[in-house]
Short mmCIF file of C-alpha atoms in Angstrom, two decimals:
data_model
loop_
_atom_site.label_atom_id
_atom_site.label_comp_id
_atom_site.label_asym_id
_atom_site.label_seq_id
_atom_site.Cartn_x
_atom_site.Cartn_y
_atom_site.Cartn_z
CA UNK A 1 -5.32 30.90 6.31
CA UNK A 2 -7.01 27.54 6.35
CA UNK A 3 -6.23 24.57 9.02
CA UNK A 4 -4.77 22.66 6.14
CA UNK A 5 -2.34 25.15 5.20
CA UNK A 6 -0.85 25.10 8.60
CA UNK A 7 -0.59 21.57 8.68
CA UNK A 8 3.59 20.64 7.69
CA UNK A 9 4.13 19.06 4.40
CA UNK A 10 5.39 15.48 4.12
CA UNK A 11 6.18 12.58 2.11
CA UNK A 12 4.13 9.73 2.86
CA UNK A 13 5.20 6.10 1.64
CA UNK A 14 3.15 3.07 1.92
CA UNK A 15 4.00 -0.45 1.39
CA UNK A 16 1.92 -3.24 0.07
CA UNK A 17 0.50 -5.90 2.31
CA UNK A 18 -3.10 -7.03 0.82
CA UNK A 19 -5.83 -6.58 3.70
CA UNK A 20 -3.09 -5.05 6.29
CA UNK A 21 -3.13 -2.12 3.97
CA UNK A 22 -6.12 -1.37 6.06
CA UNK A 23 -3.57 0.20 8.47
CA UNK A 24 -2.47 2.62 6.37
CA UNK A 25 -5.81 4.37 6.65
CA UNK A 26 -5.33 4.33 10.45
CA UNK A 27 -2.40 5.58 10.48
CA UNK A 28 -3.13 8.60 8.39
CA UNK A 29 -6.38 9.16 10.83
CA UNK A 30 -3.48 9.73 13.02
CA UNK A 31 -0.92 11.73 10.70
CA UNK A 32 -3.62 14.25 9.34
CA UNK A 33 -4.14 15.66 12.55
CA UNK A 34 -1.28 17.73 12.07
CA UNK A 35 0.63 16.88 9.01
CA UNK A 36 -0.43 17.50 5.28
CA UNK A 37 1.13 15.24 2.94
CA UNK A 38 2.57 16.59 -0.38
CA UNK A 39 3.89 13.45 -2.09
CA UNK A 40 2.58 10.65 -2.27
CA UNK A 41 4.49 7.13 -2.82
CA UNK A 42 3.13 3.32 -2.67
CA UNK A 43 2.77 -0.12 -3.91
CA UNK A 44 -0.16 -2.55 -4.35
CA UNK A 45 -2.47 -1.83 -0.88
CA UNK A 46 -0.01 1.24 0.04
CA UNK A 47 -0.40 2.13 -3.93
CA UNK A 48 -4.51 2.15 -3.47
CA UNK A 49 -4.61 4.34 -0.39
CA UNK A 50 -1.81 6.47 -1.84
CA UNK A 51 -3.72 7.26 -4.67
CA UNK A 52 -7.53 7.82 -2.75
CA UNK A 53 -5.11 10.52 -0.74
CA UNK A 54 -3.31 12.22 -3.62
CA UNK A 55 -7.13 12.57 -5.04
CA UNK A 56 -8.30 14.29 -1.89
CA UNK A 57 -10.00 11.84 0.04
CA UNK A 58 -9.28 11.73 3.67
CA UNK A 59 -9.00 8.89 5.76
CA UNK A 60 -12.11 8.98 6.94
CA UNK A 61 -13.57 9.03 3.64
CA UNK A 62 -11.50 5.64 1.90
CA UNK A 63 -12.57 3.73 5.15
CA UNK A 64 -16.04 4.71 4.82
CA UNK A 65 -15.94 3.46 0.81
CA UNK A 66 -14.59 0.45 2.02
CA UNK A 67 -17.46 -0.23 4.62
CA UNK A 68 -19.99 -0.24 1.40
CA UNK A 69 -18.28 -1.58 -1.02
CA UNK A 70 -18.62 -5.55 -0.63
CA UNK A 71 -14.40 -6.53 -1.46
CA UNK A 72 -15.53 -10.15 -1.51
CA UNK A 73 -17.69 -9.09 -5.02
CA UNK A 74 -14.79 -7.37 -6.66
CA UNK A 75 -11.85 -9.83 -5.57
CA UNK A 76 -13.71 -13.13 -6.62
CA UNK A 77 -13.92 -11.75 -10.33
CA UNK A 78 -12.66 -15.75 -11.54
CA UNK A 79 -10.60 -16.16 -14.96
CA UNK A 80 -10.57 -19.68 -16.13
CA UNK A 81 -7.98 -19.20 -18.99
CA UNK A 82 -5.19 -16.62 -18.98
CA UNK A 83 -2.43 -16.38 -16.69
CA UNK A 84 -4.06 -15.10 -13.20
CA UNK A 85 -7.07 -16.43 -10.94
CA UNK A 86 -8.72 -13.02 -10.88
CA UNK A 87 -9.41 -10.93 -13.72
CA UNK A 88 -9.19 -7.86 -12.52
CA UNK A 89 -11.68 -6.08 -14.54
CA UNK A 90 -13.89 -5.20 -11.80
CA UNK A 91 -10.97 -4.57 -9.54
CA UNK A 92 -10.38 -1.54 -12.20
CA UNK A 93 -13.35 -0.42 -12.56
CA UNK A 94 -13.81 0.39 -8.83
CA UNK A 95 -10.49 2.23 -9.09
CA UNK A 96 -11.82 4.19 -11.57
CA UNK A 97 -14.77 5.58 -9.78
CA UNK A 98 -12.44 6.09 -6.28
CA UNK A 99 -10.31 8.25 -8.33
CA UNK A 100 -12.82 9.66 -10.80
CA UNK A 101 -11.35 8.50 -13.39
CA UNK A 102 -8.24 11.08 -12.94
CA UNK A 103 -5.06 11.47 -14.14
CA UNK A 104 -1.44 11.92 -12.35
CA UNK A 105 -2.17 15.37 -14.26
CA UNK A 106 -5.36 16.24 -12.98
CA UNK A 107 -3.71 16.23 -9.71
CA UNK A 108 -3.94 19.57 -7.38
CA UNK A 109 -0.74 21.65 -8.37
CA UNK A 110 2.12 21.06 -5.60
CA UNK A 111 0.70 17.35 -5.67
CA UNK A 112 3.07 14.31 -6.49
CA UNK A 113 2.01 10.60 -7.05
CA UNK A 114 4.24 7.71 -7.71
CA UNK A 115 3.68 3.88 -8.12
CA UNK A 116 5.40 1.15 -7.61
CA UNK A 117 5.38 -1.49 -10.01
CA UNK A 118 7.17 -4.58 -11.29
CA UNK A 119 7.98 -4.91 -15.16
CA UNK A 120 7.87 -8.59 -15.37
CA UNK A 121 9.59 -9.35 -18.46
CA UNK A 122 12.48 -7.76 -17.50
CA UNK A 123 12.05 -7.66 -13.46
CA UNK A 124 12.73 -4.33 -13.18
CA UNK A 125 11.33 -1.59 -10.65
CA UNK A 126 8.88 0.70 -12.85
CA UNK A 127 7.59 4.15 -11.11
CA UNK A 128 4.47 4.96 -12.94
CA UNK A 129 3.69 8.91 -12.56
CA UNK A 130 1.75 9.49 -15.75
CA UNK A 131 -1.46 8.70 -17.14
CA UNK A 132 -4.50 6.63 -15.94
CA UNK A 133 -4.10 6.70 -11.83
CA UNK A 134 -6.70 3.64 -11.83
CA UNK A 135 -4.80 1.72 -14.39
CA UNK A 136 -1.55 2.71 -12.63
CA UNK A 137 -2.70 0.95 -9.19
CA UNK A 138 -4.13 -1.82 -10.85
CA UNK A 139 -0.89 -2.56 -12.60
CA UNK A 140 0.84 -2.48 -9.11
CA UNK A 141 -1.57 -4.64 -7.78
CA UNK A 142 -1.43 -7.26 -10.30
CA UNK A 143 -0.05 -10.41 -7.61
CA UNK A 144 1.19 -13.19 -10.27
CA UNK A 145 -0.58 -15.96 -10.15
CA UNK A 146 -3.43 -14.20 -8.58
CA UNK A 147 -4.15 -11.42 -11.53
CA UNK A 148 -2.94 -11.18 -15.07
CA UNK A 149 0.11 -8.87 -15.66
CA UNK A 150 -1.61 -5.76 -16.73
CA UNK A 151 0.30 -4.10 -19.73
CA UNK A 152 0.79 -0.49 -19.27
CA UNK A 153 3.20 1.68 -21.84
CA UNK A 154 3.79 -1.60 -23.41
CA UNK A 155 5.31 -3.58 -20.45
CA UNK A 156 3.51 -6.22 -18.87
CA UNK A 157 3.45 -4.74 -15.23
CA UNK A 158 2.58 -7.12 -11.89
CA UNK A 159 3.26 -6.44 -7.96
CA UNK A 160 5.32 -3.60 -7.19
CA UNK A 161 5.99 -6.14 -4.07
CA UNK A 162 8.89 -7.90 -6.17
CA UNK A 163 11.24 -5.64 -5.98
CA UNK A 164 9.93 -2.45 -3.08
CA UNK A 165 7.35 -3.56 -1.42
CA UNK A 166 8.25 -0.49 0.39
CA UNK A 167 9.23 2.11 -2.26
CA UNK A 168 11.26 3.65 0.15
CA UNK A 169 14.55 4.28 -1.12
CA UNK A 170 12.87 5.52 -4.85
CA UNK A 171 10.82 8.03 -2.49
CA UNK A 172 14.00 9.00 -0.93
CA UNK A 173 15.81 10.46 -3.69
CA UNK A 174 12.67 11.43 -5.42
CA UNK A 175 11.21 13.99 -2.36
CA UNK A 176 13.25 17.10 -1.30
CA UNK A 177 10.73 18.53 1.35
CA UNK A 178 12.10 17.91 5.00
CA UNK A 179 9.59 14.68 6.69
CA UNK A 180 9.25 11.80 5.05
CA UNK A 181 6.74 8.74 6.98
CA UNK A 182 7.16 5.20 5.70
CA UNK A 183 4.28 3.12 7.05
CA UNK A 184 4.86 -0.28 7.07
CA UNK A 185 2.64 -2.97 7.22
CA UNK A 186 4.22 -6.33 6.49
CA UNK A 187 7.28 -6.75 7.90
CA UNK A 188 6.51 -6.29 11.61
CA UNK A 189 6.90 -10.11 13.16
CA UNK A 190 7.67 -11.47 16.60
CA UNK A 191 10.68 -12.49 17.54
CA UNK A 192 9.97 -16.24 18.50
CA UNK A 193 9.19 -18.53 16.21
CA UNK A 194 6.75 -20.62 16.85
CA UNK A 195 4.72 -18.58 18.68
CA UNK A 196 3.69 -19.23 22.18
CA UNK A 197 1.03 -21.94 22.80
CA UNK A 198 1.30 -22.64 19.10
CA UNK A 199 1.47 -26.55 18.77
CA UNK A 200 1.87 -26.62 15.23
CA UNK A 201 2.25 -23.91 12.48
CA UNK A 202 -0.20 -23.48 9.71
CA UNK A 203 1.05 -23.60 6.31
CA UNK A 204 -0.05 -19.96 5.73
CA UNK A 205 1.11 -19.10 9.01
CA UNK A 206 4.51 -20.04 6.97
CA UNK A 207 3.93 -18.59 4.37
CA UNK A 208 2.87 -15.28 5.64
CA UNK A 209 6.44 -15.05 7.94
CA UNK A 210 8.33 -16.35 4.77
CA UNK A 211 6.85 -13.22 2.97
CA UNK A 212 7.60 -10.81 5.73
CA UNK A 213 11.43 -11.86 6.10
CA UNK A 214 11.44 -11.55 2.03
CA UNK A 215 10.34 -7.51 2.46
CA UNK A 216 12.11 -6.92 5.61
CA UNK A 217 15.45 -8.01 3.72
CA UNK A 218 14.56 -5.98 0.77
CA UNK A 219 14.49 -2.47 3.19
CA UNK A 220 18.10 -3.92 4.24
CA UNK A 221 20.58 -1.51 2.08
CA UNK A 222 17.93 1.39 2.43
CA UNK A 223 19.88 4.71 2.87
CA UNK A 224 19.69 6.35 6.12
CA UNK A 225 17.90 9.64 5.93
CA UNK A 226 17.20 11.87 8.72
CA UNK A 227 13.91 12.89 6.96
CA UNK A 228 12.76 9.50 7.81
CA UNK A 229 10.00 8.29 10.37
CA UNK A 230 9.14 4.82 9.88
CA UNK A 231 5.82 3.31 10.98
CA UNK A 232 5.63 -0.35 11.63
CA UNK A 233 2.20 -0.96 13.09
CA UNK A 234 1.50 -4.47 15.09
CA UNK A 235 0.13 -6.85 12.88
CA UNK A 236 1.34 -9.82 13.61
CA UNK A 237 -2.03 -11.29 14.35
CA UNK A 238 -3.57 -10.74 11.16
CA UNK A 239 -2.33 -11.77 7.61
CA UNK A 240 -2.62 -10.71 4.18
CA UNK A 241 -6.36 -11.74 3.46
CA UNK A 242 -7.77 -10.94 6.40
CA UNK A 243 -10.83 -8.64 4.54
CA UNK A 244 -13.02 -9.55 6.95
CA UNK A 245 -11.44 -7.62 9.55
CA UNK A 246 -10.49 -3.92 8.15
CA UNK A 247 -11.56 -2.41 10.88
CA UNK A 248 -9.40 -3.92 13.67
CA UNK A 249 -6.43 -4.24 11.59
CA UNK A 250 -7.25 0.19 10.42
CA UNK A 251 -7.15 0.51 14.54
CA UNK A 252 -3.93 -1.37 14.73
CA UNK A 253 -2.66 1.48 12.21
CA UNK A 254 -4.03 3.98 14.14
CA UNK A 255 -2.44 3.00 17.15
CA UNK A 256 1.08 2.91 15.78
CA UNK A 257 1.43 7.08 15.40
CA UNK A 258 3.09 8.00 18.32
CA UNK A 259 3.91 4.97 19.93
CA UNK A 260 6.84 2.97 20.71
CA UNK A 261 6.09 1.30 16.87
CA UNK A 262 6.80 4.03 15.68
CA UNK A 263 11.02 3.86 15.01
#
């Protein structure tokens, strides 16, 4: 018997957060030293990493790809006509060769993927678990404004973000197995507002607390489960765009299993 297959089986459930997403690689670093996770749930950064785990890549492995990669190449992929900034063809196409082009049904048997997504004609949550895995993420990726909705089964999907940013309570009825671990990584915030020594707020210092109040309410009437172990790693000094510093805001993840962030 292998080291893996005496590693427990979990859920694992990761929310969205842009750059901060970085600390859901950390925080598996931390997690695959003894657990092996089964099922696999996440939206729009937390969808991304989800997926690169579900496909067999360890941590070690999706923070390595994103050391070569340059993110700066792929996210400034400008549209000057349709609906988003970014075009998000490139974006796909790097999702494609993370995953290898796979399927939800190419998976490993015993292995279960779902993302989160946002049908945005109609505003409701859509789980994707069939089909292109690339297209799947990029669809849960798609920020409005920022990319395109990306039509998928005929519904133009954006952001999982919009309605469970942490797919939490979907992953809750969805999973039977006995651990679930939510990481979290963008509702964590400080309790005084302003911050000290902070003269005046920034306007994405606003926004960026705005955003985390919006997905900490959203977790509000999530069920209580005994299963449950929820990671909130501290992030507060970092924000959603910070690409220029995956590897400190990875550590922060990291850092959270087993500490007092974890609740």
């Amino acid at each position: 018997m292998n080291k893996i297959e005496n590693k427990e089986k979990i859920a694992l459930v990761l929310s969205g957060g842009g750059a901060l997403g970085a600390a859901h690689i950390g925080a598996m670093r931390g997690l695959e030293v003894k657990y092996q996770p089964e099922y696999f749930c996440g939206t729009s950064a937390g969808a991304i990493v989800a997926a690169a785990l579900a496909c067999g890549m360890t941590a070690a492995d999706i923070s390595e790809f994103l050391k070569q990669k340059s993110l700066l190449k792929v996210a400034f992929d400008f549209s000057f006509r349709g609906s988003g900034l970014i075009r998000g063809k490139k974006i796909l196409e790097l999702l494609r060769q993370v995953y290898d082009d796979k399927n939800f049904e190419d998976l490993p048997k015993g292995t279960k993927l779902r993302i989160c997504a946002t049908n945005f004609q109609t505003g409701d949550e859509v789980i994707l678990k069939s089909g292109s895995i690339a297209e799947a993420v990029r669809a849960s990726l798609s920020v409005p404004g920022i990319f395109e909705p990306y039509w998928l089964n005929d519904e133009p999907l954006v952001d999982g973000g919009l309605v469970a940013n942490l797919p939490l309570a979907y992953a809750l009825k969805d999973y039977k197995g006995d651990k679930i671990f939510a990481v979290d990584v963008c509702s964590y915030m400080s309790k005084s507002y302003p911050p000290e020594n902070v003269k005046r707020v920034s306007v994405r210092q606003s926004i960026e607390r705005s955003l985390r109040i919006f997905f900490l309410n959203q977790q509000k009437n999530t069920p209580l489960d005994p299963r449950l172990t929820l990671v909130k790693p501290n992030l507060e000094n970092f924000h959603s765009a910070d690409i220029l510093k995956l590897t400190k805001i990875e550590n922060a993840g990291y850092e959270a299993i087993g500490l007092e962030t974890v609740i």
